[in-house]
PDB file of C-alpha atoms in Angstrom:
ATOM      1  CA  GLU A   2     142.678 -78.000-104.588  1.00  0.00           C
ATOM      2  CA  THR A   3     145.134 -75.374-105.840  1.00  0.00           C
ATOM      3  CA  GLY A   4     143.893 -72.422-103.787  1.00  0.00           C
ATOM      4  CA  VAL A   5     143.007 -70.543-106.980  1.00  0.00           C
ATOM      5  CA  THR A   6     139.374 -69.470-107.071  1.00  0.00           C
ATOM      6  CA  GLN A   7     137.256 -68.112-109.903  1.00  0.00           C
ATOM      7  CA  SER A   8     133.829 -66.530-110.110  1.00  0.00           C
ATOM      8  CA  PRO A   9     131.260 -66.993-111.355  1.00  0.00           C
ATOM      9  CA  THR A  10     131.167 -70.712-112.116  1.00  0.00           C
ATOM     10  CA  HIS A  11     128.793 -70.365-115.037  1.00  0.00           C
ATOM     11  CA  LEU A  12     127.567 -67.399-117.013  1.00  0.00           C
ATOM     12  CA  ILE A  13     125.179 -66.892-119.921  1.00  0.00           C
ATOM     13  CA  LYS A  14     125.433 -63.706-121.974  1.00  0.00           C
ATOM     14  CA  THR A  15     123.991 -62.374-125.199  1.00  0.00           C
ATOM     15  CA  ARG A  16     126.052 -61.492-128.244  1.00  0.00           C
ATOM     16  CA  GLY A  17     127.300 -57.901-128.036  1.00  0.00           C
ATOM     17  CA  GLN A  18     127.253 -57.749-124.239  1.00  0.00           C
ATOM     18  CA  GLN A  19     130.245 -57.311-121.972  1.00  0.00           C
ATOM     19  CA  VAL A  20     131.426 -59.705-119.262  1.00  0.00           C
ATOM     20  CA  THR A  21     133.842 -59.585-116.318  1.00  0.00           C
ATOM     21  CA  LEU A  22     135.367 -62.737-114.870  1.00  0.00           C
ATOM     22  CA  ARG A  23     137.283 -62.818-111.592  1.00  0.00           C
ATOM     23  CA  CYS A  24     140.195 -64.791-110.221  1.00  0.00           C
ATOM     24  CA  SER A  25     141.904 -64.956-106.841  1.00  0.00           C
ATOM     25  CA  SER A  26     145.421 -66.305-106.975  1.00  0.00           C
ATOM     26  CA  GLN A  27     147.001 -68.826-104.651  1.00  0.00           C
ATOM     27  CA  SER A  28     148.506 -67.296-101.514  1.00  0.00           C
ATOM     28  CA  GLY A  29     152.006 -65.997-102.213  1.00  0.00           C
ATOM     29  CA  HIS A  30     151.569 -65.994-106.003  1.00  0.00           C
ATOM     30  CA  ASN A  31     152.023 -62.646-107.763  1.00  0.00           C
ATOM     31  CA  THR A  32     151.435 -63.746-111.345  1.00  0.00           C
ATOM     32  CA  VAL A  33     148.113 -64.574-112.994  1.00  0.00           C
ATOM     33  CA  SER A  34     147.553 -65.906-116.502  1.00  0.00           C
ATOM     34  CA  TRP A  35     144.234 -66.223-118.310  1.00  0.00           C
ATOM     35  CA  TYR A  36     143.314 -68.907-120.815  1.00  0.00           C
ATOM     36  CA  GLN A  37     140.376 -69.707-123.076  1.00  0.00           C
ATOM     37  CA  GLN A  38     139.570 -73.380-123.577  1.00  0.00           C
ATOM     38  CA  ALA A  39     137.094 -74.323-126.276  1.00  0.00           C
ATOM     39  CA  LEU A  40     135.507 -77.770-126.158  1.00  0.00           C
ATOM     40  CA  GLY A  41     137.953 -80.473-127.192  1.00  0.00           C
ATOM     41  CA  GLN A  42     140.883 -78.059-127.408  1.00  0.00           C
ATOM     42  CA  GLY A  43     143.803 -77.170-125.201  1.00  0.00           C
ATOM     43  CA  PRO A  44     143.837 -73.878-123.305  1.00  0.00           C
ATOM     44  CA  GLN A  45     144.779 -70.848-125.392  1.00  0.00           C
ATOM     45  CA  PHE A  46     146.887 -68.197-123.685  1.00  0.00           C
ATOM     46  CA  ILE A  47     145.148 -64.812-123.487  1.00  0.00           C
ATOM     47  CA  PHE A  48     147.554 -62.780-121.328  1.00  0.00           C
ATOM     48  CA  GLN A  49     149.569 -62.737-118.141  1.00  0.00           C
ATOM     49  CA  TYR A  50     149.758 -60.172-115.345  1.00  0.00           C
ATOM     50  CA  TYR A  51     152.748 -59.791-113.063  1.00  0.00           C
ATOM     51  CA  ARG A  52     152.646 -57.301-110.201  1.00  0.00           C
ATOM     52  CA  GLU A  53     149.715 -55.427-111.783  1.00  0.00           C
ATOM     53  CA  GLU A  54     151.337 -55.077-115.237  1.00  0.00           C
ATOM     54  CA  GLU A  55     150.520 -57.030-118.413  1.00  0.00           C
ATOM     55  CA  ASN A  56     153.535 -59.268-118.918  1.00  0.00           C
ATOM     56  CA  GLY A  57     152.729 -61.181-122.098  1.00  0.00           C
ATOM     57  CA  ARG A  58     149.805 -61.519-124.490  1.00  0.00           C
ATOM     58  CA  GLY A  59     148.556 -64.192-126.865  1.00  0.00           C
ATOM     59  CA  ASN A  60     146.736 -63.714-130.168  1.00  0.00           C
ATOM     60  CA  PHE A  61     143.507 -62.260-128.800  1.00  0.00           C
ATOM     61  CA  PRO A  62     141.887 -58.998-129.963  1.00  0.00           C
ATOM     62  CA  PRO A  63     141.903 -55.852-127.802  1.00  0.00           C
ATOM     63  CA  ARG A  64     138.315 -56.478-126.685  1.00  0.00           C
ATOM     64  CA  PHE A  65     139.907 -58.977-124.296  1.00  0.00           C
ATOM     65  CA  SER A  66     141.421 -56.914-121.504  1.00  0.00           C
ATOM     66  CA  GLY A  67     142.443 -57.452-117.936  1.00  0.00           C
ATOM     67  CA  LEU A  68     143.475 -56.027-114.624  1.00  0.00           C
ATOM     68  CA  GLN A  69     145.486 -57.178-111.681  1.00  0.00           C
ATOM     69  CA  PHE A  70     144.953 -55.666-108.259  1.00  0.00           C
ATOM     70  CA  PRO A  71     147.456 -54.990-105.440  1.00  0.00           C
ATOM     71  CA  ASN A  72     146.372 -58.223-103.719  1.00  0.00           C
ATOM     72  CA  TYR A  73     147.223 -60.015-107.025  1.00  0.00           C
ATOM     73  CA  SER A  74     143.645 -60.990-107.776  1.00  0.00           C
ATOM     74  CA  SER A  75     142.680 -60.398-111.375  1.00  0.00           C
ATOM     75  CA  GLU A  76     139.826 -59.675-113.748  1.00  0.00           C
ATOM     76  CA  LEU A  77     139.278 -60.635-117.371  1.00  0.00           C
ATOM     77  CA  ASN A  78     136.967 -58.340-119.313  1.00  0.00           C
ATOM     78  CA  VAL A  79     135.514 -59.208-122.697  1.00  0.00           C
ATOM     79  CA  ASN A  80     133.626 -56.582-124.682  1.00  0.00           C
ATOM     80  CA  ALA A  81     131.292 -57.030-127.642  1.00  0.00           C
ATOM     81  CA  LEU A  82     130.809 -60.728-126.998  1.00  0.00           C
ATOM     82  CA  GLU A  83     130.701 -63.046-129.989  1.00  0.00           C
ATOM     83  CA  LEU A  84     129.270 -66.547-130.229  1.00  0.00           C
ATOM     84  CA  ASP A  85     132.811 -67.959-130.581  1.00  0.00           C
ATOM     85  CA  ASP A  86     133.682 -66.547-127.156  1.00  0.00           C
ATOM     86  CA  SER A  87     131.681 -69.400-125.626  1.00  0.00           C
ATOM     87  CA  ALA A  88     134.303 -71.428-123.771  1.00  0.00           C
ATOM     88  CA  LEU A  89     135.789 -72.335-120.409  1.00  0.00           C
ATOM     89  CA  TYR A  90     137.886 -69.461-119.096  1.00  0.00           C
ATOM     90  CA  LEU A  91     140.710 -70.512-116.843  1.00  0.00           C
ATOM     91  CA  CYS A  92     143.022 -68.495-114.699  1.00  0.00           C
ATOM     92  CA  ALA A  93     146.297 -69.836-113.413  1.00  0.00           C
ATOM     93  CA  SER A  94     148.563 -68.389-110.772  1.00  0.00           C
ATOM     94  CA  SER A  95     152.289 -68.788-110.301  1.00  0.00           C
ATOM     95  CA  LEU A  96     155.050 -67.455-108.091  1.00  0.00           C
ATOM     96  CA  GLY A  97     156.470 -65.318-110.888  1.00  0.00           C
ATOM     97  CA  GLY A  98     160.133 -64.534-111.290  1.00  0.00           C
ATOM     98  CA  ASN A  99     161.891 -67.683-112.490  1.00  0.00           C
ATOM     99  CA  SER A 100     158.980 -69.941-111.551  1.00  0.00           C
ATOM    100  CA  ASP A 101     156.753 -70.928-114.472  1.00  0.00           C
ATOM    101  CA  GLU A 102     154.738 -73.607-112.719  1.00  0.00           C
ATOM    102  CA  GLN A 103     151.124 -72.558-113.023  1.00  0.00           C
ATOM    103  CA  TYR A 104     148.201 -73.779-110.947  1.00  0.00           C
ATOM    104  CA  PHE A 105     144.735 -73.511-112.399  1.00  0.00           C
ATOM    105  CA  GLY A 106     141.460 -72.456-110.874  1.00  0.00           C
ATOM    106  CA  PRO A 107     138.244 -74.364-111.574  1.00  0.00           C
ATOM    107  CA  GLY A 108     137.264 -72.097-114.469  1.00  0.00           C
ATOM    108  CA  THR A 109     134.257 -70.078-115.552  1.00  0.00           C
ATOM    109  CA  ARG A 110     132.015 -71.577-118.229  1.00  0.00           C
ATOM    110  CA  LEU A 111     130.789 -68.744-120.473  1.00  0.00           C
ATOM    111  CA  THR A 112     127.964 -69.308-122.926  1.00  0.00           C
ATOM    112  CA  VAL A 113     127.172 -66.595-125.476  1.00  0.00           C
ATOM    113  CA  THR A 114     123.780 -66.858-127.188  1.00  0.00           C
TER     114      THR A 114
ATOM    115  CA  GLN B 146     151.988 -75.202-138.053  1.00  0.00           C
ATOM    116  CA  LYS B 147     150.820 -75.261-134.457  1.00  0.00           C
ATOM    117  CA  GLU B 148     153.268 -74.325-131.726  1.00  0.00           C
ATOM    118  CA  VAL B 149     152.588 -77.565-129.827  1.00  0.00           C
ATOM    119  CA  GLU B 150     151.369 -80.786-131.410  1.00  0.00           C
ATOM    120  CA  GLN B 151     149.948 -83.851-129.710  1.00  0.00           C
ATOM    121  CA  ASN B 152     148.212 -86.940-131.001  1.00  0.00           C
ATOM    122  CA  SER B 153     144.595 -86.617-129.894  1.00  0.00           C
ATOM    123  CA  GLY B 154     144.251 -90.342-129.220  1.00  0.00           C
ATOM    124  CA  PRO B 155     142.562 -92.046-127.591  1.00  0.00           C
ATOM    125  CA  LEU B 156     145.510 -94.058-126.354  1.00  0.00           C
ATOM    126  CA  SER B 157     144.323 -97.251-124.706  1.00  0.00           C
ATOM    127  CA  VAL B 158     146.561 -99.263-122.387  1.00  0.00           C
ATOM    128  CA  PRO B 159     145.806-102.108-119.982  1.00  0.00           C
ATOM    129  CA  GLU B 160     146.084-101.552-116.247  1.00  0.00           C
ATOM    130  CA  GLY B 161     149.667-101.983-115.072  1.00  0.00           C
ATOM    131  CA  ALA B 162     151.212-101.130-118.453  1.00  0.00           C
ATOM    132  CA  ILE B 163     153.391 -98.158-119.362  1.00  0.00           C
ATOM    133  CA  ALA B 164     151.597 -95.318-121.124  1.00  0.00           C
ATOM    134  CA  SER B 165     153.739 -93.170-123.406  1.00  0.00           C
ATOM    135  CA  LEU B 166     152.503 -89.725-124.372  1.00  0.00           C
ATOM    136  CA  ASN B 167     154.314 -87.556-126.891  1.00  0.00           C
ATOM    137  CA  CYS B 168     154.482 -83.895-127.818  1.00  0.00           C
ATOM    138  CA  THR B 169     156.435 -81.871-130.371  1.00  0.00           C
ATOM    139  CA  TYR B 170     156.941 -78.120-130.413  1.00  0.00           C
ATOM    140  CA  SER B 171     157.946 -75.674-133.115  1.00  0.00           C
ATOM    141  CA  ASP B 172     159.870 -72.886-131.326  1.00  0.00           C
ATOM    142  CA  ARG B 173     163.464 -74.022-130.963  1.00  0.00           C
ATOM    143  CA  GLY B 174     164.033 -71.356-128.322  1.00  0.00           C
ATOM    144  CA  SER B 175     161.399 -72.770-125.961  1.00  0.00           C
ATOM    145  CA  GLN B 176     162.677 -72.988-122.413  1.00  0.00           C
ATOM    146  CA  SER B 177     160.093 -74.602-120.172  1.00  0.00           C
ATOM    147  CA  PHE B 178     157.943 -77.653-120.694  1.00  0.00           C
ATOM    148  CA  PHE B 179     154.973 -78.895-118.709  1.00  0.00           C
ATOM    149  CA  TRP B 180     152.575 -81.800-118.523  1.00  0.00           C
ATOM    150  CA  TYR B 181     149.067 -81.304-117.205  1.00  0.00           C
ATOM    151  CA  ARG B 182     146.311 -83.823-116.579  1.00  0.00           C
ATOM    152  CA  GLN B 183     142.712 -82.812-117.169  1.00  0.00           C
ATOM    153  CA  TYR B 184     139.780 -84.916-116.105  1.00  0.00           C
ATOM    154  CA  SER B 185     136.528 -84.392-117.965  1.00  0.00           C
ATOM    155  CA  GLY B 186     134.761 -81.267-116.722  1.00  0.00           C
ATOM    156  CA  LYS B 187     137.702 -80.228-114.541  1.00  0.00           C
ATOM    157  CA  SER B 188     140.569 -77.769-114.908  1.00  0.00           C
ATOM    158  CA  PRO B 189     144.133 -78.826-115.799  1.00  0.00           C
ATOM    159  CA  GLU B 190     146.313 -80.137-112.979  1.00  0.00           C
ATOM    160  CA  LEU B 191     150.104 -79.762-113.142  1.00  0.00           C
ATOM    161  CA  ILE B 192     151.866 -83.136-113.128  1.00  0.00           C
ATOM    162  CA  MET B 193     155.446 -82.326-114.047  1.00  0.00           C
ATOM    163  CA  PHE B 194     157.720 -79.709-115.518  1.00  0.00           C
ATOM    164  CA  ILE B 195     161.126 -80.063-117.143  1.00  0.00           C
ATOM    165  CA  TYR B 196     163.653 -77.484-118.239  1.00  0.00           C
ATOM    166  CA  SER B 197     166.772 -79.471-119.222  1.00  0.00           C
ATOM    167  CA  ASN B 198     167.476 -82.208-121.736  1.00  0.00           C
ATOM    168  CA  GLY B 199     167.120 -85.712-120.366  1.00  0.00           C
ATOM    169  CA  ASP B 200     164.747 -87.442-118.004  1.00  0.00           C
ATOM    170  CA  LYS B 201     163.006 -86.265-114.864  1.00  0.00           C
ATOM    171  CA  GLU B 202     161.227 -88.763-112.648  1.00  0.00           C
ATOM    172  CA  ASP B 203     158.513 -88.183-110.069  1.00  0.00           C
ATOM    173  CA  GLY B 204     156.889 -91.296-108.687  1.00  0.00           C
ATOM    174  CA  ARG B 205     155.223 -93.207-111.530  1.00  0.00           C
ATOM    175  CA  PHE B 206     155.775 -90.316-113.957  1.00  0.00           C
ATOM    176  CA  THR B 207     158.853 -89.618-116.090  1.00  0.00           C
ATOM    177  CA  ALA B 208     159.166 -86.594-118.347  1.00  0.00           C
ATOM    178  CA  GLN B 209     161.696 -86.741-121.178  1.00  0.00           C
ATOM    179  CA  LEU B 210     162.995 -83.739-123.095  1.00  0.00           C
ATOM    180  CA  ASN B 211     165.012 -83.703-126.305  1.00  0.00           C
ATOM    181  CA  LYS B 212     165.565 -80.123-127.421  1.00  0.00           C
ATOM    182  CA  ALA B 213     167.491 -81.118-130.550  1.00  0.00           C
ATOM    183  CA  SER B 214     164.461 -83.050-131.779  1.00  0.00           C
ATOM    184  CA  GLN B 215     161.997 -80.578-130.213  1.00  0.00           C
ATOM    185  CA  TYR B 216     160.267 -83.445-128.492  1.00  0.00           C
ATOM    186  CA  VAL B 217     158.789 -83.935-125.024  1.00  0.00           C
ATOM    187  CA  SER B 218     157.285 -87.116-123.685  1.00  0.00           C
ATOM    188  CA  LEU B 219     155.567 -88.362-120.553  1.00  0.00           C
ATOM    189  CA  LEU B 220     155.780 -91.955-119.398  1.00  0.00           C
ATOM    190  CA  ILE B 221     153.316 -93.286-116.859  1.00  0.00           C
ATOM    191  CA  ARG B 222     154.412 -96.556-115.280  1.00  0.00           C
ATOM    192  CA  ASP B 223     151.996 -99.034-113.709  1.00  0.00           C
ATOM    193  CA  SER B 224     149.039 -97.219-115.288  1.00  0.00           C
ATOM    194  CA  GLN B 225     145.857 -97.189-113.234  1.00  0.00           C
ATOM    195  CA  PRO B 226     142.239 -96.630-114.331  1.00  0.00           C
ATOM    196  CA  SER B 227     142.370 -93.379-112.331  1.00  0.00           C
ATOM    197  CA  ASP B 228     145.023 -92.158-114.797  1.00  0.00           C
ATOM    198  CA  SER B 229     142.352 -92.080-117.514  1.00  0.00           C
ATOM    199  CA  ALA B 230     142.190 -88.418-118.513  1.00  0.00           C
ATOM    200  CA  THR B 231     143.373 -85.990-121.175  1.00  0.00           C
ATOM    201  CA  TYR B 232     147.061 -85.122-120.918  1.00  0.00           C
ATOM    202  CA  LEU B 233     148.082 -81.655-122.052  1.00  0.00           C
ATOM    203  CA  CYS B 234     151.594 -80.684-123.072  1.00  0.00           C
ATOM    204  CA  ALA B 235     152.481 -77.005-122.560  1.00  0.00           C
ATOM    205  CA  VAL B 236     155.485 -74.981-123.643  1.00  0.00           C
ATOM    206  CA  LYS B 237     156.720 -71.578-122.597  1.00  0.00           C
ATOM    207  CA  LEU B 238     158.368 -69.730-125.453  1.00  0.00           C
ATOM    208  CA  SER B 239     161.754 -68.053-125.247  1.00  0.00           C
ATOM    209  CA  ASN B 240     162.480 -66.335-121.957  1.00  0.00           C
ATOM    210  CA  ASN B 241     161.910 -62.862-123.364  1.00  0.00           C
ATOM    211  CA  PHE B 242     158.270 -63.597-124.026  1.00  0.00           C
ATOM    212  CA  ASN B 243     155.875 -64.745-121.363  1.00  0.00           C
ATOM    213  CA  LYS B 244     153.686 -66.791-123.662  1.00  0.00           C
ATOM    214  CA  PHE B 245     152.519 -70.299-122.974  1.00  0.00           C
ATOM    215  CA  TYR B 246     151.197 -72.678-125.596  1.00  0.00           C
ATOM    216  CA  PHE B 247     149.219 -75.843-124.971  1.00  0.00           C
ATOM    217  CA  GLY B 248     148.652 -78.776-127.245  1.00  0.00           C
ATOM    218  CA  SER B 249     145.138 -80.066-127.795  1.00  0.00           C
ATOM    219  CA  GLY B 250     145.793 -83.007-125.499  1.00  0.00           C
ATOM    220  CA  THR B 251     145.962 -86.778-125.743  1.00  0.00           C
ATOM    221  CA  LYS B 252     143.112 -88.768-124.248  1.00  0.00           C
ATOM    222  CA  LEU B 253     144.361 -91.764-122.272  1.00  0.00           C
ATOM    223  CA  ASN B 254     142.147 -94.726-121.402  1.00  0.00           C
ATOM    224  CA  VAL B 255     143.484 -97.251-118.921  1.00  0.00           C
ATOM    225  CA  LYS B 256     141.434-100.429-119.071  1.00  0.00           C
ATOM    226  CA  PRO B 257     141.043-102.566-115.910  1.00  0.00           C
TER     227      PRO B 257
END
């Protein structure tokens, strides 16, 4: 157990809808990164938040957005869902600063129909 | 060209043998390198990280980094059936950019 929690565990949405996924970081960690993992693939980096600011972004369109709150928990929002957005969404927390070691939550399985 | 490349496997080794997993990366300025283990249906679990050229050992695991060849490897000694999983190599790009790239993973099967 890493101490990183995510909700919900599973979610089914329809194409065109919007979804919000949530993540609580490990105690003492101020940095949260979000990843998308399609079946049979490695995680793809979406973005990272450090002390409530976006601190790096991968090659995802603007309809993927996020927030980090003062308690360092985080949300991932996806608008205008597409079928290809079906994946496991992972958040990972880290200490930030010079520490890059990330610890993953259990993930949210999103299915878009 | 992908940022991080791994052989998808499966790599099959007998119990007690050494498993050798390899990874290459494209960004010469990459600074941080990680190995994760992912069991089927679970999230990735950090095994080791390495920042400097050479070897780093932790129990049965040894990570090896060769920046000149842009190559990272993970050796698992005395492999156990419980080591059967997908092993993901991850790289953080140059320090100015907080971007992390994962390979697609190598599936390891350790046969009793």
